[in-house]
Amino acid sequence: MKEGSLPKAYEFQEVEPNCYSYWEREGFFHADGNSSKPPFSIVIPPPNVTGQLHMGHALNNALQDILCRYKRLKGFEVLWMPGTDHAGIATQNVVERQLAKEKLSRYELGRESFLQQVWKWKEKYGGIIIKQLKHLGASCDWDRERFTMDEGLSRAVRQVFVQLYEEGLIYRGKRMINWCPRCMTALANIEVEGEEIDGHLYHIRYPLENGEGALVVATTRPETMLGDTAVAVHPDDARYSSYVGQYVVLPLLERRLPVIADVYVDREFGTGALKITPAHDFNDFEIGRQHQLDLIQVISENGIMTEEAGLYAGLDRYACRKRILKDLEKGGYLVKVEDYKHRVGHCYRCKSVVEPMQSLQWFVATRPLAEKAMAAVRAGETKIIPSKWEKDYFGWLENVEDWCVSRQIWWGHRIPAWYCGDCGEIIVSLQDPTECTKCKGSQLEQDSDVLDTWFSSALWPFSTLGWPDTTADLKKFYPTSVLVTGFDILFFWVARMMMMGIHFMQQVPFREVYVHALVRDAQGQKMSKSKGNVIDPLIIMDQYGTDALRFTLTALAVQGRDVKLSEERIEGYRHFVNKIWNASRLVLMNLQDLEVVEEIPRRPERLMHRWILSRLQRMIQEVEESLQNYHFNQYAQTLYHFVWHEYCDWYLEMIKPDLYGENPAAKRLAQSLAAEVLKDILILLHPIMPFVTEELWQKLPQTTGSVMTATFPQPDDQRLDASSEEQMEVIMEVVSAIRNIRGEMNVPPSLRVDVVCLCEEPSGISLLQSHAGTIIDLARLANLRIAHVGEHKKPRAAASTVTKGVEVHVILQDILDFESESKRLAKELGKLEKEFGFAQKKLSNEDFLAKAPVEVIEKEREKELRLAEKVDKLRRHYDMINHLRESAAMEE
RNA sequence: GGGCGGGUAGCUCAGCUGGGAGAGCAUCGGCCUUACAAGCCGAGGGUCACAGGUUCGAGCCCUGUUCCGCCCACCA
């Protein structure tokens, strides 16, 4: 489908879907477990089936795609393993909300048919995010797509649970846990988000039983007083020492509470007297345990006050608080109310305030697993990048507590534990048991709970590769090469994958973890629907194209810093996509009559060719280095600058005369080289901008197949050419100097002017002479005279400057305004003299000369010399202009 | 309370191991120069948060101050 010419504009709306289906058809994303190529593997952080692609996904997957596409070009057997997560609580909530619209609850439906509903929902909507990932260009091996609740992964979950149970690393126990009264389930500690709240500290008077005074306690949660079973003071607190051992009477309920002493109490805080509610507070629970206090549960699982709350029973916990405060006040018990900011735990799924509660749950004994996970990172078996996250990783693992893994919801992996109705035995096994292993009874009932979603996610790197079977995929692709993820799931997911991976595979799940930043809005705010600052990647892709979005995200992906995204930024980079398109148009237009692609010499004769080839080698090196170090922004920006400001601005402009000219050999070389460099540019850019590069690749005559199957260019040291780069610099400087003067002196582009360049060195003369045509074209000149300084009279009516040892005189015969030229020169002189002054000062500093490295001094000397010359020449010209100005004034 | 990141051009940000600051957008001036007006050519704009220190030399290293953001923590 080489058509030779390109449409005027890049129609990404058509190109993107076509490209993608072409890639899929050709099987370019497919990884071969039996390949002899070196492996490179990534498992996708499985998005929730309920998910819609947001900017976080877009960034995360764009970066993974870059790595995968890059490694394919480098000849690796690349597996990017895709899939989705069943997202227990989140998905169940979505379906429950849907049911609520029909005035149905899951309880009315019953477990079986509710689960059917969820599966139905999953079949219908679960693929949305996958489609969106494809829209983004993700080159995942979709043949291998997995779901955390598919058959194979469920088998892995069960195997892991049973084995951990048998090893004593999973147990069931009654513990204090965090409970979400809205989701009606236990949560793991990290699933609770502490949020600062403007609350109050209530001082409440608890009268002594003997009538002689009272103790005043301070609390933020007065409703919990109904479950109080003691009041504690510090044992060394002189104020209260006489109270210890006595009893106070709990207001409203009139219950006798012992006054106990415990060092936990902070004498400085509040009143120094602490009410103890063992059933509804982690610390109180602990104190209660030590002092053998009763547990009185006054708040039930759905946040309603229990029978134990007496006349407050049946009230919602917050309504109860209000009522209690009123009653306390009425009874004269409320001593003081202070404003008080404090942190309150919220459910990470529904944001409800969680309740600490004592409950019978399943736990993973995390310590032993955590030790190994830490050791692996310490030993460098897994590297976390940027390394600052290692600190967080260790910090969390060092203090990790047992992981509550049972959830009182229905959507998820059912816990493979059965309870014998006859003898109470717990049976945990791979196969569903039919009789009790202990008493042979048949009254078995399976635990109704399901596992934490993160339990199955923790197995993702090996469960997706076929574990517990020993598969070719596991052998080839485990450990995976790198995990790309946001820091927000470092503990939820990364740390747990490390623990499980090491325990079950005896090897870390990934060699490297690249932790990227969060995407925020232009003001640095978290994007959220309620703030209305969400930039939707789907809308952006439709509006600007996927490549523009991907390039923007990549260019902004600086290590360790949040990505602050704005639409203007994306718009800006869309222009870059367009630029590439148009550069390719130019190249292709001029390729039409190219019969044979010219063999490109290692060192072409013409400077511009040598220059662009040399620059290209440097780009390749820089790109590789950037990618190896995960400096995605550097990768994007390096190419941006090279393509736009070197290849387009200079190289393509410079070869135009050859392209349009009559010299067939020069033309062929220019055509071939422009195309050849473009070809490499397309490969270099392909990982970031897969679509436009593929489309253009298809159009280039010297390419075959897909850019995806191309080979990443090898930097050719023999084409590195520092002297060509220096020489080009001179040409570019001279052109810029002329343009600058034209601009400042308001010379319209249509007016071709004469320029005289006076050089110091013979080499400069020959360089300029051999590129006179280029300079004439690029600076829009009529004539260009090049001579040695001594051999040519300085032009009078000229605007002038000095650069790289060249005096540049722009002849403005009749139009030179001495007044403005004098001003312009004064300004330029001022700048130069200041710079010159700096250099002089530095070089007259003896300490500098004594202590600075010789190269630096040498560089500074050269600089001073250059500046001195420049200043001198400019000043002479300045004087002359001023003289002319004066005499012109006299004539009038 | 502890830890981390950040305060650089009007805005959003680069600036990799210290050698006198860059980009995109925005602003201003000139151009439809046959790839591109989503473009081309040029210009203006910065006491690199503040105060000390180390150094011949600091945006970069150290100390302190201040402001912002995030994470962690059982003082009710």
mmCIF file of N, CA and C in Angstrom, chain A residues 174-268:
data_model
loop_
_atom_site.group_PDB
_atom_site.id
_atom_site.type_symbol
_atom_site.label_atom_id
_atom_site.label_comp_id
_atom_site.label_asym_id
_atom_site.label_seq_id
_atom_site.Cartn_x
_atom_site.Cartn_y
_atom_site.Cartn_z
ATOM 1 N N LYS A 174 -10.652 -14.513 66.505
ATOM 2 C CA LYS A 174 -11.486 -13.401 66.910
ATOM 3 C C LYS A 174 -10.577 -12.238 67.271
ATOM 4 N N ARG A 175 -10.675 -11.199 66.521
ATOM 5 C CA ARG A 175 -9.771 -10.059 66.685
ATOM 6 C C ARG A 175 -10.541 -8.757 66.549
ATOM 7 N N MET A 176 -9.850 -7.701 66.955
ATOM 8 C CA MET A 176 -10.364 -6.377 66.700
ATOM 9 C C MET A 176 -10.046 -6.067 65.234
ATOM 10 N N ILE A 177 -11.060 -5.723 64.483
ATOM 11 C CA ILE A 177 -10.832 -5.388 63.078
ATOM 12 C C ILE A 177 -11.570 -4.097 62.725
ATOM 13 N N ASN A 178 -11.311 -3.594 61.558
ATOM 14 C CA ASN A 178 -12.059 -2.433 61.065
ATOM 15 C C ASN A 178 -13.256 -2.924 60.274
ATOM 16 N N TRP A 179 -14.371 -2.345 60.551
ATOM 17 C CA TRP A 179 -15.606 -2.804 59.937
ATOM 18 C C TRP A 179 -16.287 -1.642 59.221
ATOM 19 N N CYS A 180 -16.681 -1.891 57.973
ATOM 20 C CA CYS A 180 -17.444 -0.857 57.276
ATOM 21 C C CYS A 180 -18.924 -1.163 57.410
ATOM 22 N N PRO A 181 -19.674 -0.314 58.112
ATOM 23 C CA PRO A 181 -21.087 -0.571 58.337
ATOM 24 C C PRO A 181 -21.924 -0.382 57.070
ATOM 25 N N ARG A 182 -21.355 0.222 56.062
ATOM 26 C CA ARG A 182 -22.097 0.410 54.811
ATOM 27 C C ARG A 182 -21.897 -0.808 53.910
ATOM 28 N N CYS A 183 -20.634 -1.191 53.737
ATOM 29 C CA CYS A 183 -20.348 -2.366 52.916
ATOM 30 C C CYS A 183 -20.622 -3.656 53.680
ATOM 31 N N MET A 184 -20.788 -3.520 54.991
ATOM 32 C CA MET A 184 -21.081 -4.661 55.856
ATOM 33 C C MET A 184 -20.017 -5.747 55.762
ATOM 34 N N THR A 185 -18.793 -5.314 55.861
ATOM 35 C CA THR A 185 -17.716 -6.287 55.817
ATOM 36 C C THR A 185 -16.527 -5.795 56.628
ATOM 37 N N ALA A 186 -15.696 -6.770 56.976
ATOM 38 C CA ALA A 186 -14.423 -6.423 57.600
ATOM 39 C C ALA A 186 -13.503 -5.854 56.540
ATOM 40 N N LEU A 187 -12.568 -5.030 56.977
ATOM 41 C CA LEU A 187 -11.572 -4.476 56.068
ATOM 42 C C LEU A 187 -10.183 -4.758 56.633
ATOM 43 N N ALA A 188 -9.207 -4.800 55.745
ATOM 44 C CA ALA A 188 -7.826 -4.862 56.201
ATOM 45 C C ALA A 188 -7.424 -3.470 56.677
ATOM 46 N N ASN A 189 -6.379 -3.423 57.494
ATOM 47 C CA ASN A 189 -5.975 -2.125 58.043
ATOM 48 C C ASN A 189 -5.680 -1.095 56.959
ATOM 49 N N ILE A 190 -5.016 -1.522 55.878
ATOM 50 C CA ILE A 190 -4.680 -0.512 54.867
ATOM 51 C C ILE A 190 -5.884 -0.094 54.036
ATOM 52 N N GLU A 191 -6.991 -0.778 54.214
ATOM 53 C CA GLU A 191 -8.171 -0.366 53.468
ATOM 54 C C GLU A 191 -8.937 0.744 54.195
ATOM 55 N N VAL A 192 -8.362 1.168 55.300
ATOM 56 C CA VAL A 192 -8.965 2.261 56.053
ATOM 57 C C VAL A 192 -8.149 3.524 55.815
ATOM 58 N N GLU A 193 -8.825 4.557 55.383
ATOM 59 C CA GLU A 193 -8.138 5.821 55.120
ATOM 60 C C GLU A 193 -8.427 6.809 56.241
ATOM 61 N N GLY A 194 -7.364 7.242 56.884
ATOM 62 C CA GLY A 194 -7.556 8.228 57.941
ATOM 63 C C GLY A 194 -7.752 9.597 57.334
ATOM 64 N N GLU A 195 -8.847 10.230 57.684
ATOM 65 C CA GLU A 195 -9.097 11.547 57.128
ATOM 66 C C GLU A 195 -9.332 12.526 58.269
ATOM 67 N N GLU A 196 -8.709 13.679 58.159
ATOM 68 C CA GLU A 196 -8.846 14.663 59.227
ATOM 69 C C GLU A 196 -10.243 15.283 59.207
ATOM 70 N N ILE A 197 -10.821 15.371 60.392
ATOM 71 C CA ILE A 197 -12.200 15.840 60.477
ATOM 72 C C ILE A 197 -12.299 16.907 61.567
ATOM 73 N N ASP A 198 -13.101 17.922 61.301
ATOM 74 C CA ASP A 198 -13.353 18.925 62.337
ATOM 75 C C ASP A 198 -14.405 18.369 63.274
ATOM 76 N N GLY A 199 -13.944 17.910 64.426
ATOM 77 C CA GLY A 199 -14.883 17.314 65.377
ATOM 78 C C GLY A 199 -14.873 18.078 66.683
ATOM 79 N N HIS A 200 -15.291 17.402 67.720
ATOM 80 C CA HIS A 200 -15.327 18.032 69.041
ATOM 81 C C HIS A 200 -14.770 17.070 70.062
ATOM 82 N N LEU A 201 -14.238 17.665 71.124
ATOM 83 C CA LEU A 201 -13.814 16.873 72.260
ATOM 84 C C LEU A 201 -14.793 17.191 73.397
ATOM 85 N N TYR A 202 -15.531 16.176 73.783
ATOM 86 C CA TYR A 202 -16.571 16.377 74.795
ATOM 87 C C TYR A 202 -16.044 15.946 76.167
ATOM 88 N N HIS A 203 -16.217 16.833 77.123
ATOM 89 C CA HIS A 203 -15.811 16.499 78.496
ATOM 90 C C HIS A 203 -17.067 16.095 79.264
ATOM 91 N N ILE A 204 -17.031 14.887 79.744
ATOM 92 C CA ILE A 204 -18.235 14.347 80.382
ATOM 93 C C ILE A 204 -17.933 13.947 81.831
ATOM 94 N N ARG A 205 -18.832 14.302 82.697
ATOM 95 C CA ARG A 205 -18.644 14.048 84.130
ATOM 96 C C ARG A 205 -19.225 12.685 84.494
ATOM 97 N N TYR A 206 -18.381 11.831 85.056
ATOM 98 C CA TYR A 206 -18.825 10.536 85.567
ATOM 99 C C TYR A 206 -18.781 10.615 87.104
ATOM 100 N N PRO A 207 -19.940 10.697 87.779
ATOM 101 C CA PRO A 207 -19.955 10.863 89.246
ATOM 102 C C PRO A 207 -19.406 9.622 89.939
ATOM 103 N N LEU A 208 -18.749 9.866 91.065
ATOM 104 C CA LEU A 208 -18.283 8.735 91.863
ATOM 105 C C LEU A 208 -19.478 8.063 92.516
ATOM 106 N N GLU A 209 -19.335 6.768 92.683
ATOM 107 C CA GLU A 209 -20.433 6.002 93.246
ATOM 108 C C GLU A 209 -20.761 6.461 94.661
ATOM 109 N N ASN A 210 -19.712 6.814 95.382
ATOM 110 C CA ASN A 210 -19.935 7.220 96.768
ATOM 111 C C ASN A 210 -20.435 8.659 96.912
ATOM 112 N N GLY A 211 -20.669 9.286 95.799
ATOM 113 C CA GLY A 211 -21.235 10.627 95.857
ATOM 114 C C GLY A 211 -20.241 11.719 96.127
ATOM 115 N N GLU A 212 -18.985 11.335 96.350
ATOM 116 C CA GLU A 212 -17.995 12.356 96.684
ATOM 117 C C GLU A 212 -17.243 12.808 95.447
ATOM 118 N N GLY A 213 -17.876 13.633 94.645
ATOM 119 C CA GLY A 213 -17.208 14.186 93.465
ATOM 120 C C GLY A 213 -17.393 13.342 92.230
ATOM 121 N N ALA A 214 -16.534 13.598 91.253
ATOM 122 C CA ALA A 214 -16.693 12.942 89.964
ATOM 123 C C ALA A 214 -15.378 12.933 89.206
ATOM 124 N N LEU A 215 -15.342 12.093 88.178
ATOM 125 C CA LEU A 215 -14.223 12.105 87.233
ATOM 126 C C LEU A 215 -14.745 12.667 85.930
ATOM 127 N N VAL A 216 -13.948 13.534 85.318
ATOM 128 C CA VAL A 216 -14.366 14.052 84.021
ATOM 129 C C VAL A 216 -13.503 13.396 82.949
ATOM 130 N N VAL A 217 -14.161 12.759 81.986
ATOM 131 C CA VAL A 217 -13.427 12.128 80.889
ATOM 132 C C VAL A 217 -13.624 12.966 79.629
ATOM 133 N N ALA A 218 -12.691 12.782 78.689
ATOM 134 C CA ALA A 218 -12.824 13.503 77.419
ATOM 135 C C ALA A 218 -12.929 12.488 76.287
ATOM 136 N N THR A 219 -13.871 12.721 75.384
ATOM 137 C CA THR A 219 -14.049 11.783 74.274
ATOM 138 C C THR A 219 -14.512 12.518 73.022
ATOM 139 N N THR A 220 -14.191 11.919 71.867
ATOM 140 C CA THR A 220 -14.700 12.463 70.613
ATOM 141 C C THR A 220 -15.961 11.732 70.175
ATOM 142 N N ARG A 221 -16.183 10.600 70.806
ATOM 143 C CA ARG A 221 -17.319 9.776 70.395
ATOM 144 C C ARG A 221 -18.208 9.459 71.599
ATOM 145 N N PRO A 222 -19.025 10.390 72.014
ATOM 146 C CA PRO A 222 -19.830 10.200 73.219
ATOM 147 C C PRO A 222 -20.765 8.980 73.146
ATOM 148 N N GLU A 223 -21.198 8.625 71.932
ATOM 149 C CA GLU A 223 -22.130 7.496 71.836
ATOM 150 C C GLU A 223 -21.512 6.186 72.312
ATOM 151 N N THR A 224 -20.169 6.116 72.272
ATOM 152 C CA THR A 224 -19.550 4.860 72.690
ATOM 153 C C THR A 224 -19.578 4.688 74.211
ATOM 154 N N MET A 225 -19.924 5.747 74.905
ATOM 155 C CA MET A 225 -19.949 5.639 76.384
ATOM 156 C C MET A 225 -20.923 4.551 76.844
ATOM 157 N N LEU A 226 -21.891 4.295 75.994
ATOM 158 C CA LEU A 226 -22.879 3.267 76.363
ATOM 159 C C LEU A 226 -22.210 1.910 76.516
ATOM 160 N N GLY A 227 -21.049 1.763 75.878
ATOM 161 C CA GLY A 227 -20.324 0.492 75.983
ATOM 162 C C GLY A 227 -19.145 0.574 76.930
ATOM 163 N N ASP A 228 -19.061 1.647 77.697
ATOM 164 C CA ASP A 228 -17.945 1.789 78.637
ATOM 165 C C ASP A 228 -17.984 0.702 79.699
ATOM 166 N N THR A 229 -16.796 0.196 80.036
ATOM 167 C CA THR A 229 -16.759 -0.760 81.146
ATOM 168 C C THR A 229 -15.712 -0.369 82.184
ATOM 169 N N ALA A 230 -15.100 0.768 82.005
ATOM 170 C CA ALA A 230 -14.164 1.264 83.019
ATOM 171 C C ALA A 230 -13.773 2.694 82.706
ATOM 172 N N VAL A 231 -13.119 3.337 83.679
ATOM 173 C CA VAL A 231 -12.457 4.605 83.427
ATOM 174 C C VAL A 231 -11.012 4.411 83.860
ATOM 175 N N ALA A 232 -10.089 4.854 83.020
ATOM 176 C CA ALA A 232 -8.679 4.641 83.343
ATOM 177 C C ALA A 232 -7.966 5.950 83.588
ATOM 178 N N VAL A 233 -7.032 5.916 84.539
ATOM 179 C CA VAL A 233 -6.156 7.059 84.783
ATOM 180 C C VAL A 233 -4.726 6.536 84.845
ATOM 181 N N HIS A 234 -3.779 7.469 84.750
ATOM 182 C CA HIS A 234 -2.384 7.048 84.829
ATOM 183 C C HIS A 234 -2.039 6.686 86.277
ATOM 184 N N PRO A 235 -1.318 5.595 86.506
ATOM 185 C CA PRO A 235 -1.022 5.173 87.893
ATOM 186 C C PRO A 235 -0.259 6.219 88.699
ATOM 187 N N ASP A 236 0.524 7.057 88.030
ATOM 188 C CA ASP A 236 1.305 8.052 88.771
ATOM 189 C C ASP A 236 0.644 9.418 88.801
ATOM 190 N N ASP A 237 -0.573 9.465 88.379
ATOM 191 C CA ASP A 237 -1.242 10.763 88.338
ATOM 192 C C ASP A 237 -1.796 11.105 89.718
ATOM 193 N N ALA A 238 -1.133 12.054 90.369
ATOM 194 C CA ALA A 238 -1.482 12.408 91.748
ATOM 195 C C ALA A 238 -2.928 12.877 91.882
ATOM 196 N N ARG A 239 -3.416 13.495 90.807
ATOM 197 C CA ARG A 239 -4.776 14.027 90.872
ATOM 198 C C ARG A 239 -5.797 12.933 91.124
ATOM 199 N N TYR A 240 -5.469 11.763 90.601
ATOM 200 C CA TYR A 240 -6.507 10.726 90.592
ATOM 201 C C TYR A 240 -6.154 9.499 91.430
ATOM 202 N N SER A 241 -5.011 9.523 92.096
ATOM 203 C CA SER A 241 -4.555 8.275 92.721
ATOM 204 C C SER A 241 -5.569 7.724 93.715
ATOM 205 N N SER A 242 -6.301 8.621 94.339
ATOM 206 C CA SER A 242 -7.250 8.140 95.341
ATOM 207 C C SER A 242 -8.488 7.518 94.716
ATOM 208 N N TYR A 243 -8.670 7.776 93.420
ATOM 209 C CA TYR A 243 -9.886 7.258 92.773
ATOM 210 C C TYR A 243 -9.718 5.796 92.338
ATOM 211 N N VAL A 244 -8.466 5.418 92.122
ATOM 212 C CA VAL A 244 -8.224 4.077 91.581
ATOM 213 C C VAL A 244 -8.783 3.024 92.537
ATOM 214 N N GLY A 245 -9.527 2.091 91.958
ATOM 215 C CA GLY A 245 -10.140 1.049 92.786
ATOM 216 C C GLY A 245 -11.565 1.400 93.177
ATOM 217 N N GLN A 246 -11.915 2.663 93.054
ATOM 218 C CA GLN A 246 -13.291 3.050 93.344
ATOM 219 C C GLN A 246 -14.170 2.830 92.118
ATOM 220 N N TYR A 247 -15.415 3.205 92.236
ATOM 221 C CA TYR A 247 -16.325 3.068 91.100
ATOM 222 C C TYR A 247 -16.960 4.402 90.760
ATOM 223 N N VAL A 248 -17.191 4.602 89.459
ATOM 224 C CA VAL A 248 -17.992 5.746 89.042
ATOM 225 C C VAL A 248 -19.285 5.205 88.455
ATOM 226 N N VAL A 249 -20.232 6.095 88.321
ATOM 227 C CA VAL A 249 -21.504 5.671 87.737
ATOM 228 C C VAL A 249 -21.635 6.265 86.350
ATOM 229 N N LEU A 250 -21.831 5.377 85.368
ATOM 230 C CA LEU A 250 -21.971 5.832 83.985
ATOM 231 C C LEU A 250 -23.271 6.599 83.829
ATOM 232 N N PRO A 251 -23.171 7.849 83.434
ATOM 233 C CA PRO A 251 -24.396 8.628 83.259
ATOM 234 C C PRO A 251 -25.321 7.965 82.237
ATOM 235 N N LEU A 252 -26.578 8.243 82.339
ATOM 236 C CA LEU A 252 -27.623 7.782 81.432
ATOM 237 C C LEU A 252 -27.965 6.306 81.611
ATOM 238 N N LEU A 253 -26.937 5.467 81.726
ATOM 239 C CA LEU A 253 -27.233 4.037 81.904
ATOM 240 C C LEU A 253 -27.070 3.581 83.351
ATOM 241 N N GLU A 254 -26.459 4.441 84.158
ATOM 242 C CA GLU A 254 -26.300 4.139 85.584
ATOM 243 C C GLU A 254 -25.540 2.851 85.849
ATOM 244 N N ARG A 255 -24.534 2.573 85.028
ATOM 245 C CA ARG A 255 -23.771 1.335 85.222
ATOM 246 C C ARG A 255 -22.548 1.646 86.075
ATOM 247 N N ARG A 256 -22.177 0.712 86.937
ATOM 248 C CA ARG A 256 -20.973 0.883 87.772
ATOM 249 C C ARG A 256 -19.735 0.597 86.949
ATOM 250 N N LEU A 257 -18.802 1.535 86.954
ATOM 251 C CA LEU A 257 -17.561 1.323 86.212
ATOM 252 C C LEU A 257 -16.380 1.441 87.161
ATOM 253 N N PRO A 258 -15.497 0.458 87.133
ATOM 254 C CA PRO A 258 -14.315 0.565 87.999
ATOM 255 C C PRO A 258 -13.358 1.629 87.469
ATOM 256 N N VAL A 259 -12.663 2.298 88.350
ATOM 257 C CA VAL A 259 -11.585 3.198 87.941
ATOM 258 C C VAL A 259 -10.300 2.395 88.017
ATOM 259 N N ILE A 260 -9.659 2.281 86.869
ATOM 260 C CA ILE A 260 -8.441 1.473 86.839
ATOM 261 C C ILE A 260 -7.242 2.352 86.499
ATOM 262 N N ALA A 261 -6.061 1.796 86.768
ATOM 263 C CA ALA A 261 -4.838 2.541 86.454
ATOM 264 C C ALA A 261 -4.093 1.846 85.339
ATOM 265 N N ASP A 262 -3.673 2.646 84.361
ATOM 266 C CA ASP A 262 -2.921 2.038 83.261
ATOM 267 C C ASP A 262 -1.978 3.079 82.685
ATOM 268 N N VAL A 263 -0.748 2.650 82.406
ATOM 269 C CA VAL A 263 0.266 3.604 81.921
ATOM 270 C C VAL A 263 -0.041 4.099 80.523
ATOM 271 N N TYR A 264 -0.950 3.452 79.850
ATOM 272 C CA TYR A 264 -1.292 3.901 78.495
ATOM 273 C C TYR A 264 -1.851 5.320 78.511
ATOM 274 N N VAL A 265 -2.523 5.660 79.618
ATOM 275 C CA VAL A 265 -3.203 6.950 79.676
ATOM 276 C C VAL A 265 -2.201 8.098 79.660
ATOM 277 N N ASP A 266 -2.480 9.067 78.826
ATOM 278 C CA ASP A 266 -1.644 10.258 78.726
ATOM 279 C C ASP A 266 -2.197 11.315 79.685
ATOM 280 N N ARG A 267 -1.374 11.678 80.672
ATOM 281 C CA ARG A 267 -1.858 12.631 81.689
ATOM 282 C C ARG A 267 -2.101 14.014 81.114
ATOM 283 N N GLU A 268 -1.363 14.298 80.033
ATOM 284 C CA GLU A 268 -1.447 15.646 79.471
ATOM 285 C C GLU A 268 -2.704 15.844 78.642
#
